[in-house]
Structures are given as structure tokens and as C-alpha cells.
Short mmCIF file of C-alpha atoms in Angstrom, two decimals:
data_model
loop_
_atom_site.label_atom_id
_atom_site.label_comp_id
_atom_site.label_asym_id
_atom_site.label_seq_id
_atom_site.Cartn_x
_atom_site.Cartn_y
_atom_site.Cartn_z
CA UNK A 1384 38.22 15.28 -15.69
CA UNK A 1385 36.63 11.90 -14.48
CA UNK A 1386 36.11 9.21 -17.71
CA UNK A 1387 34.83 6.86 -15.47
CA UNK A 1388 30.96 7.82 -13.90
CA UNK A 1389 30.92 6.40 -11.36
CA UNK A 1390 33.86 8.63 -9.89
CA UNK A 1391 31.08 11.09 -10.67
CA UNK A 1392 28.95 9.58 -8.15
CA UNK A 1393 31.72 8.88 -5.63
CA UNK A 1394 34.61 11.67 -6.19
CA UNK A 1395 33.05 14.69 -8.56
CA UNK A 1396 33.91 16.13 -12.30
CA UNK A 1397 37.78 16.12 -11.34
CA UNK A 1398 37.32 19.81 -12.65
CA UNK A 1399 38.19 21.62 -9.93
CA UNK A 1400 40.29 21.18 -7.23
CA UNK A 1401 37.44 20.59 -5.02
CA UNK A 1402 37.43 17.17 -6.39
CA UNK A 1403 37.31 13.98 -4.50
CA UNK A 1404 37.31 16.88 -1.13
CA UNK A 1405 33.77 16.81 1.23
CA UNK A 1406 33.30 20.40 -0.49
CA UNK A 1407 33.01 19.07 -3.62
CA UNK A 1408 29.34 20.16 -4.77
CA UNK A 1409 28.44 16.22 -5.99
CA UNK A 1410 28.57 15.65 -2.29
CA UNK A 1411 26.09 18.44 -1.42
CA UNK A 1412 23.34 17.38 -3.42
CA UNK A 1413 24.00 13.89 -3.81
CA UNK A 1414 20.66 11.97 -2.98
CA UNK A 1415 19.13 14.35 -5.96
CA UNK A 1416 22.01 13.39 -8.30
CA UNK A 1417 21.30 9.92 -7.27
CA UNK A 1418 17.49 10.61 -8.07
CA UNK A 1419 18.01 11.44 -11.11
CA UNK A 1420 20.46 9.06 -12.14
CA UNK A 1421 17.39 6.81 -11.00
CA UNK A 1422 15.01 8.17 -13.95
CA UNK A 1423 17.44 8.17 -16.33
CA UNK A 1424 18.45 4.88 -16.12
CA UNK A 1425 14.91 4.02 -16.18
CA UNK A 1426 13.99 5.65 -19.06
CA UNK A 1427 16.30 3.34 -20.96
CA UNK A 1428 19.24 5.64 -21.57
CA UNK A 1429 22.98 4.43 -21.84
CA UNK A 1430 24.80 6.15 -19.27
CA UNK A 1431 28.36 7.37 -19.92
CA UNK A 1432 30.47 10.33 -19.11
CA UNK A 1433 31.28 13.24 -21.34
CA UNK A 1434 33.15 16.25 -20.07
CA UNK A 1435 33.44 15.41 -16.17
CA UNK A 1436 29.64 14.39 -16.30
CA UNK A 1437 27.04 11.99 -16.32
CA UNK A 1438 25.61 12.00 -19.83
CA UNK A 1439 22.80 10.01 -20.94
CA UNK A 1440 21.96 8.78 -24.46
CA UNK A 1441 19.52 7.10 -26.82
CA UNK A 1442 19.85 6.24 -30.37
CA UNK A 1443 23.28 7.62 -31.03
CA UNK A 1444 22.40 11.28 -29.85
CA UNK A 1445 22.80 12.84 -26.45
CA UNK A 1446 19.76 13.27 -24.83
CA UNK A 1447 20.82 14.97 -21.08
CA UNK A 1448 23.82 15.65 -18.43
CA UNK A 1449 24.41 16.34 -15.08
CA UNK A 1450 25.92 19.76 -13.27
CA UNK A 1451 26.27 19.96 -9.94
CA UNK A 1452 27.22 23.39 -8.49
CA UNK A 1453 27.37 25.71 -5.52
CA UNK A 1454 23.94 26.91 -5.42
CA UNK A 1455 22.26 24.04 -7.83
CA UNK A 1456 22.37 21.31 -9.58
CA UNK A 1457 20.42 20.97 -13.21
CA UNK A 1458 19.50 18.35 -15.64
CA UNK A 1459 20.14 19.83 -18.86
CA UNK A 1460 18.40 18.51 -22.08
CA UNK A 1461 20.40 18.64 -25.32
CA UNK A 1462 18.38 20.23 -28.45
CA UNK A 1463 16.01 21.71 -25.85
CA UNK A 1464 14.38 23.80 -28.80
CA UNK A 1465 12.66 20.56 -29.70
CA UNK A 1466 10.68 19.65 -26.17
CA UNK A 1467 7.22 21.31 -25.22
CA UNK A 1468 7.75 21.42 -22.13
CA UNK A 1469 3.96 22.17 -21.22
CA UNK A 1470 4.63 23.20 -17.67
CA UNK A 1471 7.11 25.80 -18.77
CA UNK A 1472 9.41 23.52 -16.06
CA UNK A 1473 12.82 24.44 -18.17
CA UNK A 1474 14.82 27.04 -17.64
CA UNK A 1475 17.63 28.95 -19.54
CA UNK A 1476 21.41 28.13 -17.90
CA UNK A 1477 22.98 31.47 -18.60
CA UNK A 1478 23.35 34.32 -21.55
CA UNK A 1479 24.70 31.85 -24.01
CA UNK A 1480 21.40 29.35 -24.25
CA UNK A 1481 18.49 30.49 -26.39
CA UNK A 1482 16.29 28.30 -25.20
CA UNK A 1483 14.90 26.80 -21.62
CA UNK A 1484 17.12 23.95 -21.51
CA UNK A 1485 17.29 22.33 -17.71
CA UNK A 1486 16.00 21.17 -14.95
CA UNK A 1487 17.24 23.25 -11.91
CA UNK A 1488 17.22 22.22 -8.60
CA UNK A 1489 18.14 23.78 -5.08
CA UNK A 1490 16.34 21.03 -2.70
CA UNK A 1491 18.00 17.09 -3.00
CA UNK A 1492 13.73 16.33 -3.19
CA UNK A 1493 13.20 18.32 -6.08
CA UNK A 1494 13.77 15.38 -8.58
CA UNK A 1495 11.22 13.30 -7.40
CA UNK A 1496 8.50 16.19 -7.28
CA UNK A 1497 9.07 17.09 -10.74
CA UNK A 1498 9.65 13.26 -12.07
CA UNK A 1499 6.69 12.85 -13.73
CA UNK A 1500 8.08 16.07 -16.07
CA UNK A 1501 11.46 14.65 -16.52
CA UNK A 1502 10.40 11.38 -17.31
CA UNK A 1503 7.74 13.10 -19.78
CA UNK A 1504 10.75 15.29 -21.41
CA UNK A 1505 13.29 12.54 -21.50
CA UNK A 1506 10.74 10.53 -23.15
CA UNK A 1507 9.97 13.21 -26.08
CA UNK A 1508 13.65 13.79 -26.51
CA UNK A 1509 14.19 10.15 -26.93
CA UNK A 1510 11.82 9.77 -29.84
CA UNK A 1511 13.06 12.58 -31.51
CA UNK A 1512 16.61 11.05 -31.03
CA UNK A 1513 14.78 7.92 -32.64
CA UNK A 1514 12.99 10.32 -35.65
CA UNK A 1515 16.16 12.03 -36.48
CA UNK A 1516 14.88 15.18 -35.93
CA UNK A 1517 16.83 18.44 -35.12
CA UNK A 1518 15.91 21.68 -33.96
CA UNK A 1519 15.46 24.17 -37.14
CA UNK A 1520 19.09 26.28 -37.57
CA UNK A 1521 18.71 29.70 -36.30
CA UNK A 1522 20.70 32.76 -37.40
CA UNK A 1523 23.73 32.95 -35.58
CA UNK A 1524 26.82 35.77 -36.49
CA UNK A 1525 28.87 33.07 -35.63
CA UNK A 1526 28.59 29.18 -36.32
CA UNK A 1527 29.73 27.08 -33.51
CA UNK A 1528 30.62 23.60 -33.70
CA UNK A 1529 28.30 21.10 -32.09
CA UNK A 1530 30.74 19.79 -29.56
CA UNK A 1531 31.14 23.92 -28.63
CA UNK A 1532 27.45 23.96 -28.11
CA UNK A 1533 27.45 21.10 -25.60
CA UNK A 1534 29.87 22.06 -23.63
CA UNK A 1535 28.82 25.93 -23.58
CA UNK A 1536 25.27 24.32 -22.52
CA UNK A 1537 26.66 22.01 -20.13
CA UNK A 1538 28.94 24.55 -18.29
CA UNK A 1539 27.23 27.70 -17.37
CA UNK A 1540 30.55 29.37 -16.10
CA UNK A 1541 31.83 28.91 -19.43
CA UNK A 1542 29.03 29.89 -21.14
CA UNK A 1543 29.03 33.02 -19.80
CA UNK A 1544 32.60 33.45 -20.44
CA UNK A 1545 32.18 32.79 -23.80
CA UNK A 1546 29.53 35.41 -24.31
CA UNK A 1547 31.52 38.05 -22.56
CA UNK A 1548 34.28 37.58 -25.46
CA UNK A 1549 34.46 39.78 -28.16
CA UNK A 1550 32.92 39.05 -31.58
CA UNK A 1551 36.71 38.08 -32.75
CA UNK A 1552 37.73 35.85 -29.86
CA UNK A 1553 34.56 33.85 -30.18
CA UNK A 1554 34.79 33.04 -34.01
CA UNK A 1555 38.57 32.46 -33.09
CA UNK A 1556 37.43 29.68 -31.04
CA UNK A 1557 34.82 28.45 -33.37
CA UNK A 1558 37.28 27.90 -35.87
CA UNK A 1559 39.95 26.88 -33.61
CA UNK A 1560 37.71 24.05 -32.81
CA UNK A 1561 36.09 23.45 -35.78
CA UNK A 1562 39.29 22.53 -37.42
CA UNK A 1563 39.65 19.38 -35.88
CA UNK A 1564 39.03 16.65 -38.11
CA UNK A 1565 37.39 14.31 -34.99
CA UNK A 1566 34.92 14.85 -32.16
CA UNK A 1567 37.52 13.92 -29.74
CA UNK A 1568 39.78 15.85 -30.77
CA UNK A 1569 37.39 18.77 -31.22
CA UNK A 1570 36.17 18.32 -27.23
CA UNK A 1571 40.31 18.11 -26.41
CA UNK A 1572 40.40 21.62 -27.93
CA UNK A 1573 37.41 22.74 -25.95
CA UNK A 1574 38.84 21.51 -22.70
CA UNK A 1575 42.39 22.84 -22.99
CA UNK A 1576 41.13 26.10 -23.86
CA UNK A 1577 38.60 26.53 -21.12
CA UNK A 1578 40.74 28.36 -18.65
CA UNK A 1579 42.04 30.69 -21.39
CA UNK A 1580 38.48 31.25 -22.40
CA UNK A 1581 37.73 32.12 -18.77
CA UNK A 1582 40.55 34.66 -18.80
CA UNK A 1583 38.80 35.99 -21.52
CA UNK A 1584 41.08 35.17 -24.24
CA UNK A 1585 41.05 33.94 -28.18
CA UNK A 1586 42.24 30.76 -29.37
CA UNK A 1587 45.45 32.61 -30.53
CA UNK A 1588 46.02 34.11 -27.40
CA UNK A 1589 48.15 32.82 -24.56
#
């Protein structure tokens, strides 16, 4: 995966091997990508990348990422449970999100009809960022990790991977991650067990 974001911009996630390749899906809907790289940065968020993506922050707390894929590319808001979104704009990435959480896209114009929305979203997330404030905790059979939610929000493929696991293999992984006594080390987990989680495997399982 790319640690650099610009090679976003330029080569792709370096998740696939699609990457740095004309196929790659950053080059299909690159003027949009580059749109809303636009809004972000002037909104005032620090731009960095986290798991093969752009991911933009404020106050210490991410606030939004990028996905590009075949059909779509998204903006996806972190603690999405937060945001009004008035113009019920948001929608849900796949089985694993409980709420309307991104921006989807199919058209390279359709950042800059909706920008007056993403700017308005970005700017609410940012103060909560600012406030402090989190979404209220929700019942859940299983508790997963923060980094576990980010990355199962930012990657709808593996989302929906997850979900298809059995009870077992997801708290396998939830604690397989969880027990990590850093965030970096805790996203390392995450991204070396992707492809087993894919094949619809536990943490235990090889």
C-alpha cells in the first residue's frame, strides 16, 4: 500500500495489482478525486494517507477518506452517526455500516454538484472533531476495535467479507486485533489479515 499520497493521485492504493497500470480505478475517475481533494484541502484538513488512501483530518481525529473503485468512487465520513446530513445525501457502503456514511459518485462532475453538501458535512464533522464529541455506543454482539471500524468502513469489499464470517471468526479477529498494544500495529494486523478475511477465514486460521 502507497504511504506517500501523492502516489495516490499519480499511481493508486498499491492494493491491487492494478496499481500504477491505466486500469487502475484512480485513473478512471481522476478529475473527481482531484475535486475533492480540492474541498478538502480547503476546508482546512491535514491531508495524509492511511490504508492506501487519502485521509483527511482535523483536530487529532479522522474526519474522511477516499475509495476509488470499479463502478464508484465515495467520500466516506468517519463517525457518520454524528452528521445531519439534511439532504439525506449519505449513503450506507455495504452490510457492515449502520449508518449513511459517504458520498458516492459515478460521474467525475458529481463533486462539484454536491460541494456545497460536502463542504457543509466536512464542516460539522470538523467541529465535532474540535468538541470531542463521539457518536453514542450502540449494542454490538461483538466489540470491534476502532482501527477495525475504519478500515471495515473504508473498504467495502472487506466489509462485506467481514459480515459474511461467522459469529466466531469475527470476534477472532476483534481480539486478534485488539491485542495489539499500538494503533500501528493494530492496522498491521488488519492489513495482513485482509486476504485471509476475504477467504473467509478467522484470525487462527491459515
Amino acid at each position: 500500500m502507497i504511504t506517500d499520497v501523492e502516489d495516490y493521485f499519480t499511481r493508486g492504493c498499491g492494493r491491487c495489482d492494478r496499481f500504477a497500470t491505466p486500469d487502475c480505478s484512480t485513473r478512471t475517475w481522476l478529475p473527481g478525486l482531484m475535486a475533492l481533494r480540492r474541498i478538502c484541502r480547503d476546508a482546512g484538513l491535514t491531508e495524509t494517507a492511511k490504508w492506501g488512501h487519502p485521509c483527511y483530518m482535523h483536530a487529532g481525529r479522522n474526519i474522511c477518506i477516499f475509495g476509488a473503485f470499479r463502478g464508484d468512487f465515495r467520500l466516506t465520513l468517519f463517525n457518520a452517526a454524528l452528521l445531519s446530513d439534511p439532504g439525506r445525501l449519505l449513503q450506507r457502503q455495504g452490510p457492515n455500516t449502520r449508518h449513511p456514511d459517504c458520498f458516492r459518485f459515478t460521474d467525475n462532475d458529481g463533486p462539484a454538484r454536491l460541494e456545497p453538501a460536502i463542504r457543509a458535512s466536512l464542516a460539522e464533522a470538523m467541529a465535532h472533531a474540535e468538541r470531542g464529541t463521539l457518536p453514542p455506543k450502540e449494542a454490538s454482539d461483538i466489540a470491534l476495535p476502532e482501527e477495525l471500524v475504519e478500515a471495515l468502513d473504508a473498504d467495502p469489499e472487506l466489509a462485506e467479507a467481514f459480515a459474511a464470517l461467522t459469529p466466531g471468526r469475527r470476534k477472532s479477529w476483534a481480539l486478534h486485533v485488539a491485542g495489539a498494544k499500538t494503533a500501528a500495529t493494530r492496522q498491521g494486523r488488519i492489513a495482513k489479515g485482509r486476504a485471509r478475511i476475504l477467504a473467509g477465514k478467522g484470525a487462527l486460521e491459515r
